[in-house]
Short mmCIF file of C-alpha atoms in Angstrom, two decimals:
data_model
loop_
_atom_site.label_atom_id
_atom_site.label_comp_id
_atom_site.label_asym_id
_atom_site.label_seq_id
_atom_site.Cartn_x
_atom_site.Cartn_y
_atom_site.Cartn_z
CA UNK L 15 124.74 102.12 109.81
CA UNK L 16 122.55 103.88 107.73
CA UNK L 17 121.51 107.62 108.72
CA UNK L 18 118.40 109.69 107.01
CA UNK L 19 117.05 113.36 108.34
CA UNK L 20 113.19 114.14 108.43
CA UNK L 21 111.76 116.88 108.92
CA UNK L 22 108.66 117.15 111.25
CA UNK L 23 105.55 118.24 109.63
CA UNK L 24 103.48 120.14 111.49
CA UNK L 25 100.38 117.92 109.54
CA UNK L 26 102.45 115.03 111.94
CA UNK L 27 102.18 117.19 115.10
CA UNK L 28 99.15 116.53 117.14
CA UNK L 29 96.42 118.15 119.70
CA UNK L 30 99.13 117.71 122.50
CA UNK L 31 101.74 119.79 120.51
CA UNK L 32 103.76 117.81 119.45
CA UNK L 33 104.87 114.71 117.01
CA UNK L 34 102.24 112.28 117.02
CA UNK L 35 103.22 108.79 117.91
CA UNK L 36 101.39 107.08 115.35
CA UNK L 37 104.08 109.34 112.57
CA UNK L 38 107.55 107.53 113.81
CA UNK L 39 106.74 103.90 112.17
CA UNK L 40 106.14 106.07 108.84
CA UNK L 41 109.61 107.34 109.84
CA UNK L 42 110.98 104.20 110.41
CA UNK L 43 109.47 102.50 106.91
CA UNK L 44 111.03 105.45 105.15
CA UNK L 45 114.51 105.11 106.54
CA UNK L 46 114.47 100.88 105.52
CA UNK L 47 114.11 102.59 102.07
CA UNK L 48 117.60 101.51 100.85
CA UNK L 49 117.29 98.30 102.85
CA UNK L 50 114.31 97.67 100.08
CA UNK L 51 116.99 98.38 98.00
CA UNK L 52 119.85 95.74 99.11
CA UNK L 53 116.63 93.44 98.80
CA UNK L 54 115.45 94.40 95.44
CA UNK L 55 117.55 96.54 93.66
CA UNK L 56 115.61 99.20 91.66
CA UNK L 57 112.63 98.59 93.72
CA UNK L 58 110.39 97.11 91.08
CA UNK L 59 107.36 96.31 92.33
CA UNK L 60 106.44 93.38 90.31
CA UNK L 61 109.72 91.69 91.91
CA UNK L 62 109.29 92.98 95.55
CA UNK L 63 110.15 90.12 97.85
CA UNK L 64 110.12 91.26 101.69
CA UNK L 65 107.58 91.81 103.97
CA UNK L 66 107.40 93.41 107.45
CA UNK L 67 105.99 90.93 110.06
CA UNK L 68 106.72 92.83 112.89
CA UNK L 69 107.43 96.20 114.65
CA UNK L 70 107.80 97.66 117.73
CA UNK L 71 108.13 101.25 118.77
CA UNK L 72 109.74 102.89 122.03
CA UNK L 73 108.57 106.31 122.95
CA UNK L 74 110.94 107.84 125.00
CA UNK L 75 110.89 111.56 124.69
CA UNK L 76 108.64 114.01 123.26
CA UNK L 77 109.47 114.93 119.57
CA UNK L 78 108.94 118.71 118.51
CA UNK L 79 107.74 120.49 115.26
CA UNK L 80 110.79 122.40 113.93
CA UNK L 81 113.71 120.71 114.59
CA UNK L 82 115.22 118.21 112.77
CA UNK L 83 115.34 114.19 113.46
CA UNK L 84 117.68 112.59 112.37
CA UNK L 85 116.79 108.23 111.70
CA UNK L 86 119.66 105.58 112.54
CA UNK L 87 119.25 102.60 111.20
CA UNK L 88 121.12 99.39 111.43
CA UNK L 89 120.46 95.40 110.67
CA UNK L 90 120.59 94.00 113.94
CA UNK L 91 120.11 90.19 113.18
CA UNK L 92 119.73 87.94 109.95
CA UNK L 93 118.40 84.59 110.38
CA UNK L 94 117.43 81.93 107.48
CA UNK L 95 114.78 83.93 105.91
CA UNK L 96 114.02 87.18 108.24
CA UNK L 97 116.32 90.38 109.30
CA UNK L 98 115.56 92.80 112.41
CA UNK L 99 115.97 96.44 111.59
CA UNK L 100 116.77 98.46 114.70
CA UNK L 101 115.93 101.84 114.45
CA UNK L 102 116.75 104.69 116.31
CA UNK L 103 115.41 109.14 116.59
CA UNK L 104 117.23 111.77 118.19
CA UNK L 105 116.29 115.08 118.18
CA UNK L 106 118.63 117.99 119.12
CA UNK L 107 121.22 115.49 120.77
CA UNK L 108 118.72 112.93 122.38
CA UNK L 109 117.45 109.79 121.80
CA UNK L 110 113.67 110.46 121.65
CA UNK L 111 112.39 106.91 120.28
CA UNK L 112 113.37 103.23 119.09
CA UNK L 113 112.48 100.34 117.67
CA UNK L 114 112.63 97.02 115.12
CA UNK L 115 111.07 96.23 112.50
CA UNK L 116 111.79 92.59 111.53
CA UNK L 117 111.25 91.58 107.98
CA UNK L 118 110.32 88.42 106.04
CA UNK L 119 111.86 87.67 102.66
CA UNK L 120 109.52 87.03 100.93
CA UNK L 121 107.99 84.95 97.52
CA UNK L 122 105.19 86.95 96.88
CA UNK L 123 104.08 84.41 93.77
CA UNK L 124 104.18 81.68 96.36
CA UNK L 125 103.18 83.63 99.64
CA UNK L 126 105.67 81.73 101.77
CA UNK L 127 108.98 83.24 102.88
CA UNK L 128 112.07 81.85 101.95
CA UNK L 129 116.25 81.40 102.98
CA UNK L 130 117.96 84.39 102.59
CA UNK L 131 120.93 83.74 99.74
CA UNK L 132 125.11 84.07 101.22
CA UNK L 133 125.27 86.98 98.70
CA UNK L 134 121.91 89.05 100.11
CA UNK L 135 122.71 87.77 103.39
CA UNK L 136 126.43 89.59 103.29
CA UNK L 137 124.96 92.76 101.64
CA UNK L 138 123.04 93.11 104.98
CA UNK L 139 125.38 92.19 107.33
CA UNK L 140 127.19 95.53 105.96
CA UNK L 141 124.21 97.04 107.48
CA UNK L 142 125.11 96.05 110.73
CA UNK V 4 86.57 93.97 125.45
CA UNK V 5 85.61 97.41 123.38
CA UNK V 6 85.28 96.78 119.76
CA UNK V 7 85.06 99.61 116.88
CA UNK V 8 85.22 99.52 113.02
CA UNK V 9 87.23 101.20 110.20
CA UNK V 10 86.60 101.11 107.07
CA UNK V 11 90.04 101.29 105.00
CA UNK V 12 90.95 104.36 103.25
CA UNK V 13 92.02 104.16 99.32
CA UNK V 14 94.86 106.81 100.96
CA UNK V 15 95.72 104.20 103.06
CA UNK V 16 96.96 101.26 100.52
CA UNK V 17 100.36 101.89 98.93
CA UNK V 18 101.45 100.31 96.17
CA UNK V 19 101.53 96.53 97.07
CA UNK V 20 97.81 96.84 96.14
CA UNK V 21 97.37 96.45 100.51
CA UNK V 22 96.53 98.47 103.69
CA UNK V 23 99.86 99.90 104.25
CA UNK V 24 101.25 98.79 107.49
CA UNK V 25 101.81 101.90 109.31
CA UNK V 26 98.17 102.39 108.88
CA UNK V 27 97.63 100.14 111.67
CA UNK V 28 99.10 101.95 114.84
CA UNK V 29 96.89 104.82 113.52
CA UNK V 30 93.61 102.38 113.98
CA UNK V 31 94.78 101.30 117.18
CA UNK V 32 95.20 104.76 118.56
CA UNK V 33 91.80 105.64 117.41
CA UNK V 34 90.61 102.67 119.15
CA UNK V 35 92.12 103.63 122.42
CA UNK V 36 89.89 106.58 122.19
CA UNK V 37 87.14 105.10 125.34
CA UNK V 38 90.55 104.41 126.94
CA UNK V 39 91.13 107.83 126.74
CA UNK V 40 87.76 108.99 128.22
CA UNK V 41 88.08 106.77 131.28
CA UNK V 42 91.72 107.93 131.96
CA UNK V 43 90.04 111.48 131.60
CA UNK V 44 86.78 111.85 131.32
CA UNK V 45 85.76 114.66 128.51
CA UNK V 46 89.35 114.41 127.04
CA UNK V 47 90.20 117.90 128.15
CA UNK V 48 93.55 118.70 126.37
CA UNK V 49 94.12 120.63 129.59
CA UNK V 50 93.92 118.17 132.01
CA UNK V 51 95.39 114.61 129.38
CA UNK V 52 97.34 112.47 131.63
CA UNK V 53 98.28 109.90 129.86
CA UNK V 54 101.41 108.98 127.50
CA UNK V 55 101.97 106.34 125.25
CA UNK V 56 105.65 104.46 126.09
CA UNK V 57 105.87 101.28 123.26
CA UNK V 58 103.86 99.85 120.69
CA UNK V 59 104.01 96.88 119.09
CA UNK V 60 102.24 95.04 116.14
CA UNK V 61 102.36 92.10 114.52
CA UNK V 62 101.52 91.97 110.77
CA UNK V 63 99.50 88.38 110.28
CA UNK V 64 97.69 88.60 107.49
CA UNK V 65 97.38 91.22 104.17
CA UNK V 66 94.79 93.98 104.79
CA UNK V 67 92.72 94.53 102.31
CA UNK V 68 91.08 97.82 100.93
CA UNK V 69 87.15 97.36 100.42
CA UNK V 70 86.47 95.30 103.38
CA UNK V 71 85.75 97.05 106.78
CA UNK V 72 88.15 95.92 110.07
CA UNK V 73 86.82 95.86 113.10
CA UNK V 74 89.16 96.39 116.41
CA UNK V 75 89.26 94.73 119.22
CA UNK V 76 90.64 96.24 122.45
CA UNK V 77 90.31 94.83 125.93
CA UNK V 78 93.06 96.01 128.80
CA UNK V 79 95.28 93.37 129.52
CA UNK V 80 97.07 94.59 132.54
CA UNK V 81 96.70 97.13 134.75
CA UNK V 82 99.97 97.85 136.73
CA UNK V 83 100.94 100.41 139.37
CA UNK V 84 101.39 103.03 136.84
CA UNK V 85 100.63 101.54 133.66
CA UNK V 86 98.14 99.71 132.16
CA UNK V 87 98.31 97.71 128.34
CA UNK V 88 96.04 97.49 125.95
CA UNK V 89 95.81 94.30 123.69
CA UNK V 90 94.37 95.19 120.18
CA UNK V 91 93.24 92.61 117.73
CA UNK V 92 92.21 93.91 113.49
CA UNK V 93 89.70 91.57 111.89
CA UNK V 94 88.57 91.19 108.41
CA UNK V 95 86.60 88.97 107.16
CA UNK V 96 86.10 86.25 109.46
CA UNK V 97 90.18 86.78 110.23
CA UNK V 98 92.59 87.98 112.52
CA UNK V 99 95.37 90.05 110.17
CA UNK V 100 96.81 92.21 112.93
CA UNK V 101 97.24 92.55 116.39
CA UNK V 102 99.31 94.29 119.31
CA UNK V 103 99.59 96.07 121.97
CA UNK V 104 99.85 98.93 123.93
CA UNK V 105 101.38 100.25 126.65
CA UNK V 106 100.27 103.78 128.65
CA UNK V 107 101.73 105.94 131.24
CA UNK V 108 99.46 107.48 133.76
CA UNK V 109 101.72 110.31 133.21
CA UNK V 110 101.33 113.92 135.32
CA UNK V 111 102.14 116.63 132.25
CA UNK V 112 103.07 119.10 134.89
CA UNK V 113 105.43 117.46 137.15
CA UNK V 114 106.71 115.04 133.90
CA UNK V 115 106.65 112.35 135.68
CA UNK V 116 104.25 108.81 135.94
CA UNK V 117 101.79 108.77 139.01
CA UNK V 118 100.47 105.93 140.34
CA UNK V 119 97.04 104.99 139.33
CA UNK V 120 94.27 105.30 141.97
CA UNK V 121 92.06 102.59 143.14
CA UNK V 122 88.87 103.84 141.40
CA UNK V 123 90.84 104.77 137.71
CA UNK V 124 91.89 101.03 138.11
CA UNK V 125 88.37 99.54 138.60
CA UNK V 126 87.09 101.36 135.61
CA UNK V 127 90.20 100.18 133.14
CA UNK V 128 89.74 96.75 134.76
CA UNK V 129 85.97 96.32 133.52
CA UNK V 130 87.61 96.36 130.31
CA UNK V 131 89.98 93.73 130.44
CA UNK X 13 73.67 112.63 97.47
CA UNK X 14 75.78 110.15 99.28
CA UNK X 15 76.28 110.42 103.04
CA UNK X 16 78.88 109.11 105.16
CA UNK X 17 80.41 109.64 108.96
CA UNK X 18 84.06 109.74 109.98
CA UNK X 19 85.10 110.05 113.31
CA UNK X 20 87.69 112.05 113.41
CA UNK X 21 90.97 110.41 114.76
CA UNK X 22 93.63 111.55 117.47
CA UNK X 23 95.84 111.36 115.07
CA UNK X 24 94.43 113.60 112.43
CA UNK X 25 94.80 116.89 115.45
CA UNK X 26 97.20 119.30 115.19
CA UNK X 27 98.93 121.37 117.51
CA UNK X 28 96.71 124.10 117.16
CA UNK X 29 94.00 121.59 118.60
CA UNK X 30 91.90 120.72 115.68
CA UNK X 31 91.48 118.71 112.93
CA UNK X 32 94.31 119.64 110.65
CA UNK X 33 93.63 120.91 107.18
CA UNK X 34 95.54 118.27 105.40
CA UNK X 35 92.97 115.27 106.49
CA UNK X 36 90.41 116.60 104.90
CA UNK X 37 91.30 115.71 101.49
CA UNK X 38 91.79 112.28 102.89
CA UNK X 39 87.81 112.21 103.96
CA UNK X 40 86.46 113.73 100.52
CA UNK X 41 88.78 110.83 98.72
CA UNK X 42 87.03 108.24 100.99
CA UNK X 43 83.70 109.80 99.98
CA UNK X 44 84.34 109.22 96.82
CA UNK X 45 84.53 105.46 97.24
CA UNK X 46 80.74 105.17 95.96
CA UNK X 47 81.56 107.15 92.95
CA UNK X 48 85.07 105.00 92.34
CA UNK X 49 82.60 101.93 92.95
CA UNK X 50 80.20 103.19 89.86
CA UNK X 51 83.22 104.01 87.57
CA UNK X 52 84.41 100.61 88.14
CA UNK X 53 82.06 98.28 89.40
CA UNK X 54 84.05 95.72 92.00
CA UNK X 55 87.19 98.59 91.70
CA UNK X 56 89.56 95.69 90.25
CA UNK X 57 92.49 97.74 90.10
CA UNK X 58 94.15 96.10 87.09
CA UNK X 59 90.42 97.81 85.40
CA UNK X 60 90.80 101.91 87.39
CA UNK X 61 89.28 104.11 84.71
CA UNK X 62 89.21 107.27 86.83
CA UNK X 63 91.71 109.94 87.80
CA UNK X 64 91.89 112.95 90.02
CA UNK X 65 92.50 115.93 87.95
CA UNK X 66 91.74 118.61 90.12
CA UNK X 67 90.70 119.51 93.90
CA UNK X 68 89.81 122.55 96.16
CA UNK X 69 88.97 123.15 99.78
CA UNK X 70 87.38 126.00 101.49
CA UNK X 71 87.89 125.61 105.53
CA UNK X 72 84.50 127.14 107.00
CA UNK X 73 84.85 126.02 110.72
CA UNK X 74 87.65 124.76 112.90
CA UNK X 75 86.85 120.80 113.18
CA UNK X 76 87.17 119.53 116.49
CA UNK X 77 88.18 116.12 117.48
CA UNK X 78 85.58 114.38 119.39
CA UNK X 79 82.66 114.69 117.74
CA UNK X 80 81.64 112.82 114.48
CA UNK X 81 81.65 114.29 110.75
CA UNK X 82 79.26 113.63 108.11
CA UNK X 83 80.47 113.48 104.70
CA UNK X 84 77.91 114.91 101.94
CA UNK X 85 78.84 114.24 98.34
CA UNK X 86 77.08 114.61 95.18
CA UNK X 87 78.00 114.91 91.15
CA UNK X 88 77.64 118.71 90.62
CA UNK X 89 78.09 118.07 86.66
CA UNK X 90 78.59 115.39 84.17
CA UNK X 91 81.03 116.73 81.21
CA UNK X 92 82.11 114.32 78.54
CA UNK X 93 84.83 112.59 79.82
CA UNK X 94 84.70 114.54 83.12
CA UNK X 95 82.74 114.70 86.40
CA UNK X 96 82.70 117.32 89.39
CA UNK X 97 82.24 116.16 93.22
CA UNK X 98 81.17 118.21 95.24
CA UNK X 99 81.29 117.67 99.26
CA UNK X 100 80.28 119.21 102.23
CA UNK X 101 81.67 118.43 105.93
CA UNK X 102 79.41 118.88 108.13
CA UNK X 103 80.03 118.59 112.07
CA UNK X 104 77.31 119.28 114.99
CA UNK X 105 75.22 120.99 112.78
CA UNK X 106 77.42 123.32 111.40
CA UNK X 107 79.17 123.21 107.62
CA UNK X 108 82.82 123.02 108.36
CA UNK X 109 84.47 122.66 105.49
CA UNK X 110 83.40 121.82 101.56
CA UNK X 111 85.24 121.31 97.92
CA UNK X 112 84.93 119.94 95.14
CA UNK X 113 86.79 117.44 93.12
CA UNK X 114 87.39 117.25 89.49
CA UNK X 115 87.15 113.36 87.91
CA UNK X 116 88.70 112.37 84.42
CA UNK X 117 87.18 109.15 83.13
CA UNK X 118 90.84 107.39 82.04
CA UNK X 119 92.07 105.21 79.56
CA UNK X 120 95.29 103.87 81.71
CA UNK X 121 96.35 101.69 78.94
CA UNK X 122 96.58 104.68 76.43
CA UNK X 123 96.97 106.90 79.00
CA UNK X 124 94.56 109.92 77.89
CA UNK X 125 90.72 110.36 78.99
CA UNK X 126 88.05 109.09 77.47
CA UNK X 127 84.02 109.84 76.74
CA UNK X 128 82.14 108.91 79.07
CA UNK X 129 79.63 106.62 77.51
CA UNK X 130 75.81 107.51 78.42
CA UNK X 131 74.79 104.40 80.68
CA UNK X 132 78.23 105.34 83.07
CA UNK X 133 76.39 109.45 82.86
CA UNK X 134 72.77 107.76 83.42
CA UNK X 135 74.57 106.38 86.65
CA UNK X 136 76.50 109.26 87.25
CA UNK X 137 73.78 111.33 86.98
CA UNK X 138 71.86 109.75 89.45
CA UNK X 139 74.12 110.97 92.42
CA UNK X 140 73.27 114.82 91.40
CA UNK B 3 111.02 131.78 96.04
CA UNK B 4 111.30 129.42 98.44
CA UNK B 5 112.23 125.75 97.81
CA UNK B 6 112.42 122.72 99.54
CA UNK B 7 112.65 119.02 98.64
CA UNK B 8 110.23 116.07 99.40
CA UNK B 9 111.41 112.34 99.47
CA UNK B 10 108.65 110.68 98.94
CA UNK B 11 107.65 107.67 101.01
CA UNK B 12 106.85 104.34 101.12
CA UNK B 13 103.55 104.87 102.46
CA UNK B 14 102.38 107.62 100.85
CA UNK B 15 102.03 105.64 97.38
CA UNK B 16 98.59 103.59 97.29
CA UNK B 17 97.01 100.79 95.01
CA UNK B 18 97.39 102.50 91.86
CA UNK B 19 101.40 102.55 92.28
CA UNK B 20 101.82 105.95 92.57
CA UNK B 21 101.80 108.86 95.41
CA UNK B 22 98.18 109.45 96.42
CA UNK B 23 96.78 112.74 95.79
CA UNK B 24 95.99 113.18 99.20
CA UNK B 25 99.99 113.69 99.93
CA UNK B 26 100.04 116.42 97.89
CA UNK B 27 98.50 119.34 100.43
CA UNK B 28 100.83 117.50 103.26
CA UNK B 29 104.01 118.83 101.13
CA UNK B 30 102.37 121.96 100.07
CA UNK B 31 101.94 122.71 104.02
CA UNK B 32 105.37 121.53 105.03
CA UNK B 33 106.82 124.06 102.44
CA UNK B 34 104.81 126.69 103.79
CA UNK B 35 106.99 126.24 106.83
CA UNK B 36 109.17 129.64 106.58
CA UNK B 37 105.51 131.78 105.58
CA UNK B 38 104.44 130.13 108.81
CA UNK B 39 107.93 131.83 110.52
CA UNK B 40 107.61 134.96 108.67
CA UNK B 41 103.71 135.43 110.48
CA UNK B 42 105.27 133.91 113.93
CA UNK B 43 108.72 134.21 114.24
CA UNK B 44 109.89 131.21 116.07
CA UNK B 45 106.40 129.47 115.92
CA UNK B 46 105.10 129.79 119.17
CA UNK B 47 101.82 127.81 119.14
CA UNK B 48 100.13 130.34 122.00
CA UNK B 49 100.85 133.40 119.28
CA UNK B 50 99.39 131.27 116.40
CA UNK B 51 98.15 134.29 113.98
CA UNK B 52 97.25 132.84 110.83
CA UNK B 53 95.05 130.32 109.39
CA UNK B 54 93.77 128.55 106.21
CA UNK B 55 91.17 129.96 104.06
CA UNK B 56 91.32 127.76 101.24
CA UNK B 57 93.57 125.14 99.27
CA UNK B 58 93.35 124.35 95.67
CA UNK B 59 95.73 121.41 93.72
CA UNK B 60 96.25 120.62 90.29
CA UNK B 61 97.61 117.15 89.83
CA UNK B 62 99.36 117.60 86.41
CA UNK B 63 101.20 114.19 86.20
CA UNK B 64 101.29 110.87 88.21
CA UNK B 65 104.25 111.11 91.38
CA UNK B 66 106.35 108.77 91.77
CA UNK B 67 108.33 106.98 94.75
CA UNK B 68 112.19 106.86 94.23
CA UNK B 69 112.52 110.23 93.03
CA UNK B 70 112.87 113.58 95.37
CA UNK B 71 110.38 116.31 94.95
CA UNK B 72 110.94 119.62 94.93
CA UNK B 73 108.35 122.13 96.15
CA UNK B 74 108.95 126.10 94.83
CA UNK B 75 106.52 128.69 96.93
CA UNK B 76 106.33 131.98 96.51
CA UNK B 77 103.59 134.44 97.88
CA UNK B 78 101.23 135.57 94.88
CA UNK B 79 99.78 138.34 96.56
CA UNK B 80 99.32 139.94 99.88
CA UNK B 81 95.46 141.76 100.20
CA UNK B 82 94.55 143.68 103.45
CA UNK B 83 94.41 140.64 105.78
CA UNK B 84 95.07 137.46 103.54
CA UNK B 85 97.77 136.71 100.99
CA UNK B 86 97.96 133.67 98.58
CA UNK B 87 100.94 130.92 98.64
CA UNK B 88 101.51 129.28 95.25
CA UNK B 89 103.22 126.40 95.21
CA UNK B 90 105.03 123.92 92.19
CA UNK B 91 105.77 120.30 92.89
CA UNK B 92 108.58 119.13 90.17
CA UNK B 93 109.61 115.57 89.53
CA UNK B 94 112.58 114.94 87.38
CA UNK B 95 112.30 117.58 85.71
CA UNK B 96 108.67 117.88 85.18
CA UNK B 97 106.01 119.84 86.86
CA UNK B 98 103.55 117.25 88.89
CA UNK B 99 101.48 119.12 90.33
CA UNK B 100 100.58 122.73 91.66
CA UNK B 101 98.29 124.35 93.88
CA UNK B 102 97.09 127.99 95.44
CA UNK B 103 96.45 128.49 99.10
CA UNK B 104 94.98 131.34 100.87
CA UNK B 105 95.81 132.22 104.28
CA UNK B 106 94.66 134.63 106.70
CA UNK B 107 96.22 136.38 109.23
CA UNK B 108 94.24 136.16 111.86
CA UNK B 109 93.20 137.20 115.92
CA UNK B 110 92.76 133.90 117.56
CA UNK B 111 91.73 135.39 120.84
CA UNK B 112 89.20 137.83 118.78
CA UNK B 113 88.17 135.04 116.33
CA UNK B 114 88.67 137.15 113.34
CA UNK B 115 90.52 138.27 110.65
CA UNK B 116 93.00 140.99 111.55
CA UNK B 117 94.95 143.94 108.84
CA UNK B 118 98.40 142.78 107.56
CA UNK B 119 100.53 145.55 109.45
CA UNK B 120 103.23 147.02 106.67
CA UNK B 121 105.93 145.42 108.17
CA UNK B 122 104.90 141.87 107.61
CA UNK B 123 103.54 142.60 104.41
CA UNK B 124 107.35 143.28 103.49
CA UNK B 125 108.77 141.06 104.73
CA UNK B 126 105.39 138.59 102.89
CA UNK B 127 106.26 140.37 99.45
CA UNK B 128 109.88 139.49 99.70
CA UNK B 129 108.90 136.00 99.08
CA UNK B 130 106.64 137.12 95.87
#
């Protein structure tokens, strides 16, 4: 499982007072940062070779300005060419949203996915 | 069906040379916004009642900055306490995102989901 | 001058119940597209000739959500390899916020500015 | 001086394959965070007493994703009833970008500017 900490901004927070829905999928893309990685290691950008198909997003508590939240993050699933990121916040002890992302790898050069190699496929499965 | 357009932001691309993807749940909430009026007419911070509980979007096509997208948004359900919202993104003649939406009718005081009365439902069925 | 209208999003609130300070940058840089559009006519990125160099914002009026926000932008001076932008936000009559933005016409390949040769200036010009 | 550090995201690169300016005042607000506390201790949105004047931002060199941030603040100067943040964005070693912002304590029931008792501008000049 991979674990990152962000720290709300109060830019994020919105008219309501608190964190804005629309900020935890910007959350969630930032903590599949070294899952980019395990993809394409040094995250060139002329050899990038995923793309995100898919999300969804639970929202099941509020989320405050000034306190901590701390992103789980875990690969769920690999198939033949995709992977399902499940994602989880919690904020001082509680689970305050979820959700997957699932993720196409990806031939940019060709723009068609393609099968996911044994050796990248067992670098994610450590994810798990 | 409502229907509004954005025209992409050159803040809004990231370095793929595309409309960054969590771009996307940020048009759809602004698209919501007549959803918002009928749920509470004036949008009075004071008197909001409703809450988002799960998005989801699925990434079809690349966006692309330089090209305005318009949104389309229609209720597609309207249950006993919810109701969803089905968005569609065009550009250019095609459909490169869409997803939905799903709202509490939500009583901020109490904290708790209230059922949604008989003439709130007529108005969010006219647009379904 | 140039002229354009955002409408401000949800999203872009704050929990103090306006329009926080940080999106504002966000509209000026999407004001700018016209002036991006005569650096670089077609804005090919693999052909950007432009960078930001500089920016400032003076907050006049709170800027409410709601209620849309005309964007006025014009070239306040031509140097020789520079420009200035200067915008105004302007919201139910009233001047809410304005800045200006300092332009360096950019060699990316040899990464330093260049002159700006007097047809771009003639065009340039023409948005005083 | 105050410090704090900034992992930049995915999607706050854009097209041109670096962090858009735009991001830049987002960070510089986050690190004003503890001036915030130091005006409200403990935040309280409904005792709110300070607002922005004005930003400015010098973008010295191009930000990168993959590399932490860190943003030094320190208060410039304290008048009667403003006082100026400065803040330093450093990438690897280099300084990125930097950036002034004037804030004003300020009467939100009255709608004006209000004197900087002695006490907080102590406490304010400890951070100078």
């Amino acid at each position: 499982m991979l674990s990152c900490t962000m720290e709300p901004r109060f830019c994020e927070t919105d008219a309501l007072g608190h964190i804005n829905n629309t900020v935890v999928p910007m959350w969630f893309e930032t903590a599949r940062g070294p899952i980019f990685e395990v993809f394409n290691p040094g995250q060139d950008l002329s050899k990038w070779n995923v793309i995100l198909r898919k999300i969804d997003v639970d929202f099941i508590a509020q989320i405050y300005h000034g306190h901590s939240v701390e992103i789980r993050t875990r690969i769920g699933y690999v198939g033949s060419s995709s992977c399902v990121c499940e994602h989880e916040a919690w904020q001082r002890g509680e689970l305050v949203a979820k959700g997957t992302a699932v993720m196409i790898y990806f031939d940019f050069a060709q723009q068609c996915k393609q099968e996911i190699p044994s050796a990248l496929r067992a670098e994610l499965e450590k994810l798990s």
